[in-house]
Tab-separated table of C-alpha atoms and ligand atoms in Angstrom:
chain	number	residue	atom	x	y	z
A	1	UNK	CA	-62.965	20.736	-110.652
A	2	UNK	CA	-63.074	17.133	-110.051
A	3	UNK	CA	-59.360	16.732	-109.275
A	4	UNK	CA	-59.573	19.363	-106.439
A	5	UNK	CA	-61.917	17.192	-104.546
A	6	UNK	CA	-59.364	14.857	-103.749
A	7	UNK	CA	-56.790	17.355	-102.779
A	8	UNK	CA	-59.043	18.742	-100.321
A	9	UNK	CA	-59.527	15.844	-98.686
A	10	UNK	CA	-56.081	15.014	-98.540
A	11	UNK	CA	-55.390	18.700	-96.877
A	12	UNK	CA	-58.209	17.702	-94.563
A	13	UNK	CA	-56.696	14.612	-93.842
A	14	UNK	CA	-53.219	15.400	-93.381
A	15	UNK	CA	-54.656	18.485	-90.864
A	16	UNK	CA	-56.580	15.682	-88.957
A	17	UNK	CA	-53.086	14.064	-88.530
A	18	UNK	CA	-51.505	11.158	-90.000
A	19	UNK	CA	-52.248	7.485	-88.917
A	20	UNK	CA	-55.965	9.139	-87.568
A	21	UNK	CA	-58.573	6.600	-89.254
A	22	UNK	CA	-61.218	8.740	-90.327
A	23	UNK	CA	-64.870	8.176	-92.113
A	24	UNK	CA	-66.079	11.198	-93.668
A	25	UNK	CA	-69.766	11.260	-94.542
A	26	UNK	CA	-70.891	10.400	-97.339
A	27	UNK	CA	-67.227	8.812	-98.278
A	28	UNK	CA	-65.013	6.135	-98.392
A	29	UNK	CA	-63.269	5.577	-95.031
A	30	UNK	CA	-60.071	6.298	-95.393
A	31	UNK	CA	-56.832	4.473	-93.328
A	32	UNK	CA	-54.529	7.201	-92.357
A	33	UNK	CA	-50.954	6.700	-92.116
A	34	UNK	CA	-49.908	6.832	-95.908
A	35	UNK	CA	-51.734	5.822	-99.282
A	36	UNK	CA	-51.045	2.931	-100.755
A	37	UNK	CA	-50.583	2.241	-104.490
A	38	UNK	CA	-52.661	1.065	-107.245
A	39	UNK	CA	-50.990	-0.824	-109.472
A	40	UNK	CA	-52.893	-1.562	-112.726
A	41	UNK	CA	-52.622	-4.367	-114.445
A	42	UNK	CA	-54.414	-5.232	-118.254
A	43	UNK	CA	-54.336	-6.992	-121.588
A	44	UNK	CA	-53.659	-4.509	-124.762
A	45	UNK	CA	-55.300	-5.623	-127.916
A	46	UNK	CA	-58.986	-4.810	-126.980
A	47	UNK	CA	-59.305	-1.427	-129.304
A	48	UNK	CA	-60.848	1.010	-127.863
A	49	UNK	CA	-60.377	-0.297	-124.411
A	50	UNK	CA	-57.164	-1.347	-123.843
A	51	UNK	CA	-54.010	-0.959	-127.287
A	52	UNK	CA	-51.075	0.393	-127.987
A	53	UNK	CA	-50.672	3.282	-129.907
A	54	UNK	CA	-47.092	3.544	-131.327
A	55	UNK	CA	-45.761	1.679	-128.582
A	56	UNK	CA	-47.891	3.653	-126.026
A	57	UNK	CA	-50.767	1.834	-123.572
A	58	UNK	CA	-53.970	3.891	-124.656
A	59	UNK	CA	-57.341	3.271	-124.352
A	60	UNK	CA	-60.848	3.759	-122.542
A	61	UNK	CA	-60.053	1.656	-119.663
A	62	UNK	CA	-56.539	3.478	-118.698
A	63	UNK	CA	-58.103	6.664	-119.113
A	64	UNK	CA	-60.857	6.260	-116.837
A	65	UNK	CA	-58.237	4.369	-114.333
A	66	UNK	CA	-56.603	7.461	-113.873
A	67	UNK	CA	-59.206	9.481	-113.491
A	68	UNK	CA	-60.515	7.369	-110.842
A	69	UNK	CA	-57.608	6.846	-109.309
A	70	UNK	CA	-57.015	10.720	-108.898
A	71	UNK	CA	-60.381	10.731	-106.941
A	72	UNK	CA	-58.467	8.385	-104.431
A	73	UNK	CA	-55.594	8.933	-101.626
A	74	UNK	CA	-53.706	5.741	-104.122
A	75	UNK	CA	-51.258	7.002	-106.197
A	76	UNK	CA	-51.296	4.927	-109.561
A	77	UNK	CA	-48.770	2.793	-110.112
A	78	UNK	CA	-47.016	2.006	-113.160
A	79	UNK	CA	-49.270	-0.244	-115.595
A	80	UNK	CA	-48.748	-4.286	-116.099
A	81	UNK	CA	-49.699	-6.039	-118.977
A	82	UNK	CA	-50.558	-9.723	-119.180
A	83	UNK	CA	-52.260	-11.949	-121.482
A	84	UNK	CA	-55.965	-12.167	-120.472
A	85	UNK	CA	-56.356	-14.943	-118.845
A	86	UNK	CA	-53.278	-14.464	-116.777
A	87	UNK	CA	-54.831	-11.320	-115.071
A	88	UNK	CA	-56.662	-13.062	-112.419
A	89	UNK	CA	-53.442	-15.330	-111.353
A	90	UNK	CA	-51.295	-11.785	-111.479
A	91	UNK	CA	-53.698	-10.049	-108.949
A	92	UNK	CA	-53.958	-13.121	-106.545
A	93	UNK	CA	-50.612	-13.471	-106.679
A	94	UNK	CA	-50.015	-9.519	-105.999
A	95	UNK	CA	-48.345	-8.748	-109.253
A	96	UNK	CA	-50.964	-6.147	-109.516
A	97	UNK	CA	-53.811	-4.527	-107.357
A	98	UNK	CA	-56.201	-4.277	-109.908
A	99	UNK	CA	-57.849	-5.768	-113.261
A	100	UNK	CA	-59.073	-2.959	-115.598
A	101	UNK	CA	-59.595	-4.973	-118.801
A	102	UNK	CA	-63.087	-4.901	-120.075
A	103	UNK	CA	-63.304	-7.665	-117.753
A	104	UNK	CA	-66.869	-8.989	-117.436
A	105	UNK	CA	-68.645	-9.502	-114.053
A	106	UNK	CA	-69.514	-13.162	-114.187
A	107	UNK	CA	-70.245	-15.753	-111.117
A	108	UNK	CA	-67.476	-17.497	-111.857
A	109	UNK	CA	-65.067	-15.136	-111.631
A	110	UNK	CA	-66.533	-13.170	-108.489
A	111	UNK	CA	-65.531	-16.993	-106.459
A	112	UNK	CA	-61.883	-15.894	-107.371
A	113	UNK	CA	-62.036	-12.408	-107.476
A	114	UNK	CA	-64.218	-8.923	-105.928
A	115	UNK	CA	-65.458	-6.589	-108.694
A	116	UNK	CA	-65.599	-2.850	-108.833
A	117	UNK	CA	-69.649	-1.593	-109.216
A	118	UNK	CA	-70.363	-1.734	-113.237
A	119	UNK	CA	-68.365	0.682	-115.187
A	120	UNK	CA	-69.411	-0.193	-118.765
A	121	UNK	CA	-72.256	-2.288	-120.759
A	122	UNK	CA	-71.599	-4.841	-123.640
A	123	UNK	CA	-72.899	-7.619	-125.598
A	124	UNK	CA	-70.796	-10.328	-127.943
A	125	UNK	CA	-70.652	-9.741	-131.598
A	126	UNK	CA	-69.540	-12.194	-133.870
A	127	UNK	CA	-67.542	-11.316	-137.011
A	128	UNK	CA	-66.657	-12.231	-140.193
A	129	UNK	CA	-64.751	-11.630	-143.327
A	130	UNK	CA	-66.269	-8.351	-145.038
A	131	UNK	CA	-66.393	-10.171	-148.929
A	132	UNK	CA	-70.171	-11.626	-147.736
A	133	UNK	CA	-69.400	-15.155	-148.692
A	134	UNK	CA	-70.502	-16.488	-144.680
A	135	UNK	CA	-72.701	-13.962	-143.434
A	136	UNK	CA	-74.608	-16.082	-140.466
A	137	UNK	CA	-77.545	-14.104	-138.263
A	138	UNK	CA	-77.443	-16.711	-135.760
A	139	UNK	CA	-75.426	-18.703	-133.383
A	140	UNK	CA	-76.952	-21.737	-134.854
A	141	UNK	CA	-75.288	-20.513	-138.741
A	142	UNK	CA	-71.842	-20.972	-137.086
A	143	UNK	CA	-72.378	-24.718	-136.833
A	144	UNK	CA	-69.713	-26.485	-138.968
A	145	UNK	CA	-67.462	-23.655	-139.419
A	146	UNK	CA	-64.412	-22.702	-137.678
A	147	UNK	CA	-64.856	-20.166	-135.329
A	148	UNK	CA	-62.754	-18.412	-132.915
A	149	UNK	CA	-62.087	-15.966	-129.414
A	150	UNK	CA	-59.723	-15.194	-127.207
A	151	UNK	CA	-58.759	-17.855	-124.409
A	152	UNK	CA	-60.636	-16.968	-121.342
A	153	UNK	CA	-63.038	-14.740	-122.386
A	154	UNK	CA	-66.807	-14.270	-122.292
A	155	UNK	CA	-66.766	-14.807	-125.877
A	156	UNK	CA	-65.079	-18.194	-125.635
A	157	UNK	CA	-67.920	-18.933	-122.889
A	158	UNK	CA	-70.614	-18.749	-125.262
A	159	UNK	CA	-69.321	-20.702	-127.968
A	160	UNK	CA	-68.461	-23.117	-125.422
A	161	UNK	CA	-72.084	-23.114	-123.700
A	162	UNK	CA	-74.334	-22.561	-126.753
A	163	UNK	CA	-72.475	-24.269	-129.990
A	164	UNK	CA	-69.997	-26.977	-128.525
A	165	UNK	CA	-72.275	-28.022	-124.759
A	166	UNK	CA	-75.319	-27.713	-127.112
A	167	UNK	CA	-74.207	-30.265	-130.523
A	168	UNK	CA	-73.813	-27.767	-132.732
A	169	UNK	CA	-70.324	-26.766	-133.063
A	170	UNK	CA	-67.729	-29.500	-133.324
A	171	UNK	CA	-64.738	-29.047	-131.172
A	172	UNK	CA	-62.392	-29.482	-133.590
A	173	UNK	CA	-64.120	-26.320	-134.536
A	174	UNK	CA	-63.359	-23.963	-132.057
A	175	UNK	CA	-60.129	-22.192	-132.316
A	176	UNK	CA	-58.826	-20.235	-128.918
A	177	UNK	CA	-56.024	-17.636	-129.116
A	178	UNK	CA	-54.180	-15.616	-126.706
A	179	UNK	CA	-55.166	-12.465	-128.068
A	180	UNK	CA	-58.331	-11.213	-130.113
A	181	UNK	CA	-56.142	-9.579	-132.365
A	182	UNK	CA	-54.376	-12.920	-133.367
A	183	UNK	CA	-57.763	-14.292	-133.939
A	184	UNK	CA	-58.522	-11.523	-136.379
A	185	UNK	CA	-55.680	-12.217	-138.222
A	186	UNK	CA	-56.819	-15.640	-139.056
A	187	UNK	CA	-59.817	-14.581	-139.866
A	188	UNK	CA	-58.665	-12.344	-142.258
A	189	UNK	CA	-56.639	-15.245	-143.792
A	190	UNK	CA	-59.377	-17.695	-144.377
A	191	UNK	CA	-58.488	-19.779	-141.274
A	192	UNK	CA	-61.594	-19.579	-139.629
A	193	UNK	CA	-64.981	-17.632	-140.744
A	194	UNK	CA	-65.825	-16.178	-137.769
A	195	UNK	CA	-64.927	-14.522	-134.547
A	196	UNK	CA	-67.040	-14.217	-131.380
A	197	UNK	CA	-65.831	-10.757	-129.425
A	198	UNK	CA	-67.352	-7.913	-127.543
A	199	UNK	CA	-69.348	-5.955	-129.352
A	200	UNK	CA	-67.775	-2.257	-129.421
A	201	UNK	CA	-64.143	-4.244	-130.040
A	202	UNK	CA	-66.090	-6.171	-132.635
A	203	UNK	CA	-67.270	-2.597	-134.150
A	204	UNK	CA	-63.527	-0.951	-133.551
A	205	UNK	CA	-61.869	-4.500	-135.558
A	206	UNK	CA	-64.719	-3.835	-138.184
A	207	UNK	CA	-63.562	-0.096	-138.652
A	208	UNK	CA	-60.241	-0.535	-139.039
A	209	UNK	CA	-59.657	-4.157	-140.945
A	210	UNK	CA	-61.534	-5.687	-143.749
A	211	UNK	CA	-64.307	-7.558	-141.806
A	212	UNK	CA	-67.451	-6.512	-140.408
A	213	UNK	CA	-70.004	-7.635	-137.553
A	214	UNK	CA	-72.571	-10.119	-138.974
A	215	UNK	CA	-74.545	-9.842	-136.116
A	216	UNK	CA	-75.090	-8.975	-132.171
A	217	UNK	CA	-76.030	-11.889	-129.673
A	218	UNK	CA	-76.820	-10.355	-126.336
A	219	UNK	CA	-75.215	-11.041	-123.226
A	220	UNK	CA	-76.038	-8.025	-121.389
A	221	UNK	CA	-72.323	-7.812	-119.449
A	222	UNK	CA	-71.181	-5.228	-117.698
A	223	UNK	CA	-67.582	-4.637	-116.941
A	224	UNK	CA	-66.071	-4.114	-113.437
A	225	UNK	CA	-62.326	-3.436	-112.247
A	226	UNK	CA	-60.899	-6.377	-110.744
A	227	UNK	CA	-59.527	-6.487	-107.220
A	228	UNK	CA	-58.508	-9.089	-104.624
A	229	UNK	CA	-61.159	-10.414	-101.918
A	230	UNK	CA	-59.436	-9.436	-99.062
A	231	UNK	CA	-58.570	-6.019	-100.442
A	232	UNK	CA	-61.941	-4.261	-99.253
A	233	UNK	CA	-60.220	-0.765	-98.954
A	234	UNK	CA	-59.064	-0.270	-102.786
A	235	UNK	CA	-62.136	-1.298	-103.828
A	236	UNK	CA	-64.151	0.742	-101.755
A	237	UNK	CA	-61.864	3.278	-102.940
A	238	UNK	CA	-62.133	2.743	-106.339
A	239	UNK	CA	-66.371	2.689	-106.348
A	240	UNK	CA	-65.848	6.152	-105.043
A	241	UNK	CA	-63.431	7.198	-107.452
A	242	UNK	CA	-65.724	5.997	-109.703
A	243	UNK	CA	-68.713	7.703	-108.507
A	244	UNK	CA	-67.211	10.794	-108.347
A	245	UNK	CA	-65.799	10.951	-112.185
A	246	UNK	CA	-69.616	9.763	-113.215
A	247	UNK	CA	-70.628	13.018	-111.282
A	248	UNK	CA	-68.399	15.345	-112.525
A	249	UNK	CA	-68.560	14.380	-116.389
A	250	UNK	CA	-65.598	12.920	-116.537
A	251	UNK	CA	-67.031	9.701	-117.383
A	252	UNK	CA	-69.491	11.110	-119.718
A	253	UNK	CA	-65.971	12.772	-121.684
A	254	UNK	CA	-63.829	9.792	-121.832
A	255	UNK	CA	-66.942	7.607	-122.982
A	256	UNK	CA	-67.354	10.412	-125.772
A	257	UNK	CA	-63.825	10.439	-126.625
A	258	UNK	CA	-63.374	6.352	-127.020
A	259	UNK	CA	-66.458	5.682	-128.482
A	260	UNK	CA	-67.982	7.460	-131.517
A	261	UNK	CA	-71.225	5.899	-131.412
B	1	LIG	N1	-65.437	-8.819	-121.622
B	1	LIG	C1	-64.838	-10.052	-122.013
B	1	LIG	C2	-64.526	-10.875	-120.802
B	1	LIG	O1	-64.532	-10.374	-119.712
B	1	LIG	C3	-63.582	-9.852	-122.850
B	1	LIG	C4	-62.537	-9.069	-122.138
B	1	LIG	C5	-61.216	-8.973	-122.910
B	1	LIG	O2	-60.958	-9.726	-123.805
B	1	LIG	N2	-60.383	-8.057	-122.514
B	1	LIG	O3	-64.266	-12.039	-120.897
């Protein structure tokens, strides 16, 4: 059982004697003398990732959190939630220890922050309103028509990089919210005709609301947890935590659970 792994090594650790710094092969090296916490931080609204459920913080993402952390000496600590793009600021400013919100490994954001290794693969979808009056297949369809994404987001970054940097989208035309699920809404309403989002929240908005994906433009992200530079130990942690839920099906279960297709 995956969960007795860790309280093995904890027995083994606590009979090598507190404050001892060990390296076992083969494993993380663990700092003796206590663990530490994890404190999660993320951004609900991403179905199936990260939402709440009748007041409740569900999702993929906080499942597989605490099965990773489990895998660690960390105890988890109680999850924060932020808007989006406020989860980088909370972790450098140690409101949290770690990002877990289908956050996106990008260059950018590695200057600021470290990354987990790759825990899931996406692409963008864009969206529209299910009656089929603006069905676009391209990028280049969304040119003179409002479009929208969530303020700090991958999504944003390719409207911003291949409509509005490129001529093609007007600026005017580019609508940024604080939350996909705001952005739905207006689509819904007529306010915009599209919505650029990742593409299994894309298929989860399309399941569950009157709109549907119009088509796939690939990005080939992967997610990773986010953790502060100088904080080497939980994310060394954390890869093994990680590791060891991909090797003991775990992963495989929760990825099963969340996602139907
Ligand atoms: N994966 C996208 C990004 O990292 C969107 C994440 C999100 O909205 N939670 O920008």
């Amino acid at each position: 059982m995956a969960r007795n792994y860790s309280m093995d090594r904890r027995a083994y650790l606590s009979a090598l004697g507190a404050g001892t710094t060990v390296a076992l092969a083969g494993c993380t090296s663990i700092t003796g003398g206590g663990s530490g916490t994890i404190t999660p931080g993320t951004a609900p609204g991403f179905q199936p990732f990260e939402f709440r459920d009748g007041g409740e913080l569900v999702g993929f993402d906080i499942d597989l959190v605490e099965a990773v952390v489990a895998e660690t000496d960390y105890e988890l600590g109680e999850w924060q939630t932020f808007e989006f793009d406020s989860l980088i600021q909370a972790l450098t400013s140690d409101k949290i220890d770690m990002i877990a919100a289908a956050m996106t490994i990008t260059d950018e954001r590695d200057e600021t922050i470290d990354f987990s290794d790759p825990y899931y693969s996406a692409n963008q979808s864009v969206i529209v309103r299910e009656d089929g009056e603006f069905s676009p297949s391209s990028l280049d369809d969304l040119s003179g028509h409002p479009v929208g994404a969530q303020s700090g987001t991958t999504g944003e970054t390719v409207i911003q990089s291949q409509l509005i940097e490129e001529g093609k989208l007007e600026e005017s035309n580019y609508n940024s919210y604080d939350n996909y699920v705001l952005a739905v809404e207006d689509l819904q309403n007529g306010n915009i005709d599209a919505v650029v989002v990742d593409e299994p929240v894309g298929a989860t908005f399309a399941d569950q609301r009157p709109v549907t994906v119009a088509f796939v433009y690939e990005t080939g992200e992967q997610y990773g947890f986010g953790f502060r530079t100088d904080d080497d130990d939980r994310t060394e942690a954390v890869n093994a935590g990680l590791q060891a839920v991909r090797d003991n099906g775990t992963y495989e279960e929760l990825r099963n659970e969340w996602f139907s297709g």
